Amino acid sequence: MCNLYNLTTTRDAVVQFTKAMSDKAGWNEPSLNVYPNTLAPIVRVDDDGNREIVSATWGMPTPPAFVKGKADRGVTNIRNVGSPHWRRWLGPTSRCVVPFTSFAEPDPASKIEGGRVPNAWFAQNSDRPLMFFAGLWTPWKGVRKVRDGEQEYELFGFLTTTPNEIVKPIHEKAMPSILTTPEEVDLWLTGEWADVKHLQRPLPGNMLVLVDPPENPVDD
C-alpha cells in the first residue's frame, strides 16, 4: 500500500502539464513528503470547467462498515471501483490528478534486525520527472482526529492496480495507477468512466525504476 510519496518539482511545471488556470494551494516547497491525513496539492476541474490546483487531505471517506471508533482516518488507496461506496465518485466532477515525482512502498525484505521497515522508492527514471496518480476527491464533513472534532474537509485518494514487475518484488499486491502524459491527464479529468477506466492499469516495467529516497524533503 502506497502511504508515502514525494513531490519534487515546481508549481509552474504542474500548471504547464495540466493546463491549470488557477492555483489555490499556495504550495511552493522544493521537496514535499506526503503522508496520509495531510494536505497536498491536487488538480481538478472547477464549477466553471477550468482546471485548478487546490490543497486537499489525503484519505477518502472509509466505507462505514470499516470505521473503527469515532474517527475516520480515511482510505488512501482505492482498488475496488466496482464497490457501491466508490462508484458515486467515478464521474469527471469527482476525479482529480495528484502530482508526484516518486512514491514509496514498505520493503520488509530489507529490514535490519531491530530496525524499522525501510521504504523502497520508485520513479519514472533517475531524473524523477513529474507524473500523476489517477485520483478521486470529495467534500466531506466528519471526524478525522477525535481531538479536533467534526470539521469540513476536501479529501482525495488515488486508484491502485496490479503491480508491474518492478514493484511486485517489493509489494506483491498493488501499485498506484499512474498517468505520464498530458493526454492521459486530459482524459482522466474529462472523459466518461467507460473511456477512462482502462487507466487503472500498471505502468509497463520499462517506465519505472527503483531510486534513492528523496533528498531534503519537507514533511507537510
mmCIF file of C-alpha atoms in Angstrom:
data_model
loop_
_atom_site.group_PDB
_atom_site.id
_atom_site.type_symbol
_atom_site.label_atom_id
_atom_site.label_comp_id
_atom_site.label_asym_id
_atom_site.label_seq_id
_atom_site.Cartn_x
_atom_site.Cartn_y
_atom_site.Cartn_z
ATOM 1 C CA MET A 1 0.000 0.000 0.000
ATOM 2 C CA CYS A 2 1.407 3.373 -1.013
ATOM 3 C CA ASN A 3 1.159 5.604 2.052
ATOM 4 C CA LEU A 4 4.029 7.957 1.264
ATOM 5 C CA TYR A 5 5.019 9.875 -1.840
ATOM 6 C CA ASN A 6 7.240 12.812 -2.704
ATOM 7 C CA LEU A 7 6.780 15.849 -4.912
ATOM 8 C CA THR A 8 9.998 17.492 -6.064
ATOM 9 C CA THR A 9 9.081 19.888 -8.852
ATOM 10 C CA THR A 10 7.749 23.403 -9.385
ATOM 11 C CA ARG A 11 4.255 24.804 -9.395
ATOM 12 C CA ASP A 12 4.869 26.066 -12.931
ATOM 13 C CA ALA A 13 5.656 22.532 -14.106
ATOM 14 C CA VAL A 14 2.328 21.277 -12.721
ATOM 15 C CA VAL A 15 0.463 24.201 -14.306
ATOM 16 C CA GLN A 16 2.077 23.595 -17.700
ATOM 17 C CA PHE A 17 1.475 19.832 -17.621
ATOM 18 C CA THR A 18 -2.169 20.010 -16.541
ATOM 19 C CA LYS A 19 -3.218 23.351 -18.095
ATOM 20 C CA ALA A 20 -4.403 24.542 -14.671
ATOM 21 C CA MET A 21 -5.844 28.066 -14.821
ATOM 22 C CA SER A 22 -5.594 28.923 -11.112
ATOM 23 C CA ASP A 23 -3.636 27.911 -8.027
ATOM 24 C CA LYS A 24 -5.471 27.912 -4.700
ATOM 25 C CA ALA A 25 -2.998 25.598 -2.966
ATOM 26 C CA GLY A 26 -0.191 28.073 -2.360
ATOM 27 C CA TRP A 27 2.257 25.177 -2.456
ATOM 28 C CA ASN A 28 5.885 26.021 -3.188
ATOM 29 C CA GLU A 29 8.004 23.529 -1.230
ATOM 30 C CA PRO A 30 11.023 22.331 -3.257
ATOM 31 C CA SER A 31 10.591 18.780 -1.926
ATOM 32 C CA LEU A 32 7.440 17.642 -0.153
ATOM 33 C CA ASN A 33 6.839 14.283 1.505
ATOM 34 C CA VAL A 34 3.114 13.492 1.692
ATOM 35 C CA TYR A 35 1.657 11.163 4.329
ATOM 36 C CA PRO A 36 -1.942 10.010 4.948
ATOM 37 C CA ASN A 37 -4.268 12.588 6.506
ATOM 38 C CA THR A 38 -2.084 15.530 5.476
ATOM 39 C CA LEU A 39 -2.626 18.276 2.905
ATOM 40 C CA ALA A 40 -1.199 18.010 -0.597
ATOM 41 C CA PRO A 41 -1.800 19.688 -3.976
ATOM 42 C CA ILE A 42 -4.223 18.091 -6.445
ATOM 43 C CA VAL A 43 -5.553 19.294 -9.801
ATOM 44 C CA ARG A 44 -9.296 19.139 -10.540
ATOM 45 C CA VAL A 45 -11.916 20.824 -12.724
ATOM 46 C CA ASP A 46 -13.840 23.646 -11.038
ATOM 47 C CA ASP A 47 -17.525 24.547 -11.414
ATOM 48 C CA ASP A 48 -16.738 26.717 -14.448
ATOM 49 C CA GLY A 49 -14.929 23.918 -16.258
ATOM 50 C CA ASN A 50 -11.441 25.318 -15.607
ATOM 51 C CA ARG A 51 -8.644 23.358 -14.017
ATOM 52 C CA GLU A 52 -7.379 24.468 -10.632
ATOM 53 C CA ILE A 53 -4.713 23.435 -8.154
ATOM 54 C CA VAL A 54 -6.064 23.084 -4.607
ATOM 55 C CA SER A 55 -4.906 21.579 -1.337
ATOM 56 C CA ALA A 56 -6.797 18.522 -0.120
ATOM 57 C CA THR A 57 -6.371 15.969 2.668
ATOM 58 C CA TRP A 58 -5.084 12.529 1.658
ATOM 59 C CA GLY A 59 -7.655 9.866 2.551
ATOM 60 C CA MET A 60 -11.136 9.412 1.096
ATOM 61 C CA PRO A 61 -14.114 8.532 3.348
ATOM 62 C CA THR A 62 -13.930 4.969 4.646
ATOM 63 C CA PRO A 63 -16.828 2.593 3.958
ATOM 64 C CA PRO A 64 -18.930 2.900 7.139
ATOM 65 C CA ALA A 65 -18.650 -0.800 7.977
ATOM 66 C CA PHE A 66 -14.882 -0.405 8.351
ATOM 67 C CA VAL A 67 -14.772 2.734 10.502
ATOM 68 C CA LYS A 68 -13.438 1.832 13.937
ATOM 69 C CA GLY A 69 -14.105 4.204 16.807
ATOM 70 C CA LYS A 70 -15.200 7.837 16.456
ATOM 71 C CA ALA A 71 -12.665 8.951 13.839
ATOM 72 C CA ASP A 72 -12.459 8.093 10.157
ATOM 73 C CA ARG A 73 -8.773 8.091 9.218
ATOM 74 C CA GLY A 74 -9.592 7.721 5.542
ATOM 75 C CA VAL A 75 -8.708 5.422 2.632
ATOM 76 C CA THR A 76 -5.624 6.454 0.685
ATOM 77 C CA ASN A 77 -5.556 3.708 -1.957
ATOM 78 C CA ILE A 78 -8.675 2.665 -3.908
ATOM 79 C CA ARG A 79 -8.758 -0.650 -5.785
ATOM 80 C CA ASN A 80 -12.315 -1.986 -5.988
ATOM 81 C CA VAL A 81 -14.048 0.699 -8.069
ATOM 82 C CA GLY A 82 -17.000 -1.642 -8.588
ATOM 83 C CA SER A 83 -17.975 -1.183 -4.931
ATOM 84 C CA PRO A 84 -21.110 0.971 -4.406
ATOM 85 C CA HIS A 85 -19.069 3.038 -1.949
ATOM 86 C CA TRP A 86 -16.681 4.202 -4.700
ATOM 87 C CA ARG A 87 -18.992 4.299 -7.710
ATOM 88 C CA ARG A 88 -20.513 7.632 -6.610
ATOM 89 C CA TRP A 89 -17.129 9.328 -7.224
ATOM 90 C CA LEU A 90 -16.181 7.856 -10.599
ATOM 91 C CA GLY A 91 -17.656 10.707 -12.697
ATOM 92 C CA PRO A 92 -15.490 13.548 -14.072
ATOM 93 C CA THR A 93 -16.598 16.055 -11.417
ATOM 94 C CA SER A 94 -15.118 13.861 -8.671
ATOM 95 C CA ARG A 95 -11.862 12.993 -10.422
ATOM 96 C CA CYS A 96 -8.522 14.673 -9.863
ATOM 97 C CA VAL A 97 -4.873 14.106 -10.632
ATOM 98 C CA VAL A 98 -2.247 14.029 -7.886
ATOM 99 C CA PRO A 99 1.232 15.286 -8.831
ATOM 100 C CA PHE A 100 4.266 13.343 -7.627
ATOM 101 C CA THR A 101 7.816 12.552 -8.644
ATOM 102 C CA SER A 102 8.450 9.399 -6.587
ATOM 103 C CA PHE A 103 6.465 7.072 -4.341
ATOM 104 C CA ALA A 104 7.352 4.630 -1.590
ATOM 105 C CA GLU A 105 6.357 1.093 -0.696
ATOM 106 C CA PRO A 106 7.419 -0.650 2.557
ATOM 107 C CA ASP A 107 10.240 -3.150 1.930
ATOM 108 C CA PRO A 108 10.186 -5.752 4.740
ATOM 109 C CA ALA A 109 12.819 -7.896 2.997
ATOM 110 C CA SER A 110 15.399 -5.139 3.556
ATOM 111 C CA LYS A 111 14.629 -4.702 7.251
ATOM 112 C CA ILE A 112 17.637 -4.886 9.562
ATOM 113 C CA GLU A 113 17.025 -6.780 12.806
ATOM 114 C CA GLY A 114 15.919 -4.370 15.488
ATOM 115 C CA GLY A 115 15.313 -1.590 12.997
ATOM 116 C CA ARG A 116 12.256 -0.150 11.266
ATOM 117 C CA VAL A 117 10.904 -1.442 7.975
ATOM 118 C CA PRO A 118 12.575 0.703 5.283
ATOM 119 C CA ASN A 119 10.869 2.088 2.204
ATOM 120 C CA ALA A 120 11.679 1.304 -1.397
ATOM 121 C CA TRP A 121 11.262 4.342 -3.663
ATOM 122 C CA PHE A 122 10.082 4.323 -7.283
ATOM 123 C CA ALA A 123 10.195 6.955 -10.044
ATOM 124 C CA GLN A 124 9.866 7.020 -13.813
ATOM 125 C CA ASN A 125 13.650 7.323 -14.131
ATOM 126 C CA SER A 126 16.613 8.682 -12.184
ATOM 127 C CA ASP A 127 15.683 12.277 -13.115
ATOM 128 C CA ARG A 128 12.305 11.830 -11.347
ATOM 129 C CA PRO A 129 10.080 13.558 -13.920
ATOM 130 C CA LEU A 130 6.613 14.762 -12.962
ATOM 131 C CA MET A 131 3.862 12.136 -13.047
ATOM 132 C CA PHE A 132 0.333 11.967 -11.657
ATOM 133 C CA PHE A 133 -1.768 9.476 -9.731
ATOM 134 C CA ALA A 134 -5.279 8.920 -11.102
ATOM 135 C CA GLY A 135 -7.273 10.294 -8.182
ATOM 136 C CA LEU A 136 -10.743 10.907 -6.769
ATOM 137 C CA TRP A 137 -11.803 13.749 -4.480
ATOM 138 C CA THR A 138 -14.856 14.794 -2.472
ATOM 139 C CA PRO A 139 -16.017 17.377 0.079
ATOM 140 C CA TRP A 140 -16.686 15.711 3.435
ATOM 141 C CA LYS A 141 -17.803 16.646 6.932
ATOM 142 C CA GLY A 142 -16.735 14.407 9.762
ATOM 143 C CA VAL A 143 -14.112 13.491 12.350
ATOM 144 C CA ARG A 144 -10.542 12.757 11.227
ATOM 145 C CA LYS A 145 -8.980 13.197 14.657
ATOM 146 C CA VAL A 146 -11.066 12.881 17.824
ATOM 147 C CA ARG A 147 -9.305 15.827 19.477
ATOM 148 C CA ASP A 148 -10.255 18.097 16.552
ATOM 149 C CA GLY A 149 -13.921 17.109 16.471
ATOM 150 C CA GLU A 150 -16.138 17.338 13.409
ATOM 151 C CA GLN A 151 -14.832 19.559 10.607
ATOM 152 C CA GLU A 152 -15.302 20.146 6.897
ATOM 153 C CA TYR A 153 -12.670 18.784 4.524
ATOM 154 C CA GLU A 154 -11.859 18.235 0.900
ATOM 155 C CA LEU A 155 -10.444 14.721 0.635
ATOM 156 C CA PHE A 156 -8.621 12.770 -2.054
ATOM 157 C CA GLY A 157 -7.298 9.298 -2.742
ATOM 158 C CA PHE A 158 -5.969 7.521 -5.807
ATOM 159 C CA LEU A 159 -6.574 4.279 -7.645
ATOM 160 C CA THR A 160 -4.326 1.256 -7.386
ATOM 161 C CA THR A 161 -3.931 -1.744 -9.634
ATOM 162 C CA THR A 162 -1.919 -4.928 -10.184
ATOM 163 C CA PRO A 163 1.810 -4.313 -9.603
ATOM 164 C CA ASN A 164 4.227 -4.490 -12.513
ATOM 165 C CA GLU A 165 7.464 -6.486 -12.462
ATOM 166 C CA ILE A 166 9.377 -3.613 -10.827
ATOM 167 C CA VAL A 167 7.020 -3.098 -7.877
ATOM 168 C CA LYS A 168 5.863 -6.686 -7.352
ATOM 169 C CA PRO A 169 9.078 -7.948 -5.673
ATOM 170 C CA ILE A 170 8.585 -5.215 -3.039
ATOM 171 C CA HIS A 171 4.780 -5.075 -2.870
ATOM 172 C CA GLU A 172 3.117 -8.059 -4.472
ATOM 173 C CA LYS A 173 -0.496 -6.908 -4.105
ATOM 174 C CA ALA A 174 -0.773 -3.467 -5.713
ATOM 175 C CA MET A 175 0.774 -0.314 -7.136
ATOM 176 C CA PRO A 176 -0.687 3.141 -7.875
ATOM 177 C CA SER A 177 -2.420 3.884 -11.168
ATOM 178 C CA ILE A 178 -0.107 6.414 -12.806
ATOM 179 C CA LEU A 179 -0.594 8.927 -15.612
ATOM 180 C CA THR A 180 2.518 10.024 -17.515
ATOM 181 C CA THR A 181 1.325 12.229 -20.401
ATOM 182 C CA PRO A 182 -0.786 15.389 -20.749
ATOM 183 C CA GLU A 183 -3.167 13.373 -22.942
ATOM 184 C CA GLU A 184 -3.785 10.860 -20.143
ATOM 185 C CA VAL A 185 -4.347 13.698 -17.670
ATOM 186 C CA ASP A 186 -6.824 15.349 -20.060
ATOM 187 C CA LEU A 187 -8.718 12.100 -20.499
ATOM 188 C CA TRP A 188 -8.844 11.316 -16.771
ATOM 189 C CA LEU A 189 -10.171 14.774 -15.890
ATOM 190 C CA THR A 190 -12.814 14.986 -18.626
ATOM 191 C CA GLY A 191 -13.759 11.567 -20.007
ATOM 192 C CA GLU A 192 -16.707 9.386 -19.114
ATOM 193 C CA TRP A 193 -15.899 6.376 -16.935
ATOM 194 C CA ALA A 194 -16.193 3.917 -19.820
ATOM 195 C CA ASP A 195 -13.481 5.881 -21.632
ATOM 196 C CA VAL A 196 -11.066 6.241 -18.705
ATOM 197 C CA LYS A 197 -11.372 3.004 -16.727
ATOM 198 C CA HIS A 198 -8.515 1.441 -18.721
ATOM 199 C CA LEU A 199 -6.173 3.906 -16.993
ATOM 200 C CA GLN A 200 -6.465 1.820 -13.825
ATOM 201 C CA ARG A 201 -3.570 -0.341 -15.025
ATOM 202 C CA PRO A 202 0.088 -0.916 -14.115
ATOM 203 C CA LEU A 203 2.786 1.046 -15.887
ATOM 204 C CA PRO A 204 4.994 -1.045 -18.175
ATOM 205 C CA GLY A 205 8.099 -2.217 -16.378
ATOM 206 C CA ASN A 206 10.364 -0.064 -18.532
ATOM 207 C CA MET A 207 8.634 3.099 -17.233
ATOM 208 C CA LEU A 208 9.520 2.684 -13.551
ATOM 209 C CA VAL A 209 12.791 2.250 -11.670
ATOM 210 C CA LEU A 210 13.977 2.000 -8.082
ATOM 211 C CA VAL A 211 15.574 5.223 -6.839
ATOM 212 C CA ASP A 212 17.202 6.531 -3.672
ATOM 213 C CA PRO A 213 14.984 8.293 -1.104
ATOM 214 C CA PRO A 214 14.306 11.966 -1.906
ATOM 215 C CA GLU A 215 16.843 14.458 -0.585
ATOM 216 C CA ASN A 216 15.936 17.147 1.925
ATOM 217 C CA PRO A 217 12.149 16.622 1.896
ATOM 218 C CA VAL A 218 9.770 18.917 3.738
ATOM 219 C CA ASP A 219 7.300 16.828 5.758
ATOM 220 C CA ASP A 220 3.942 18.588 5.480
#
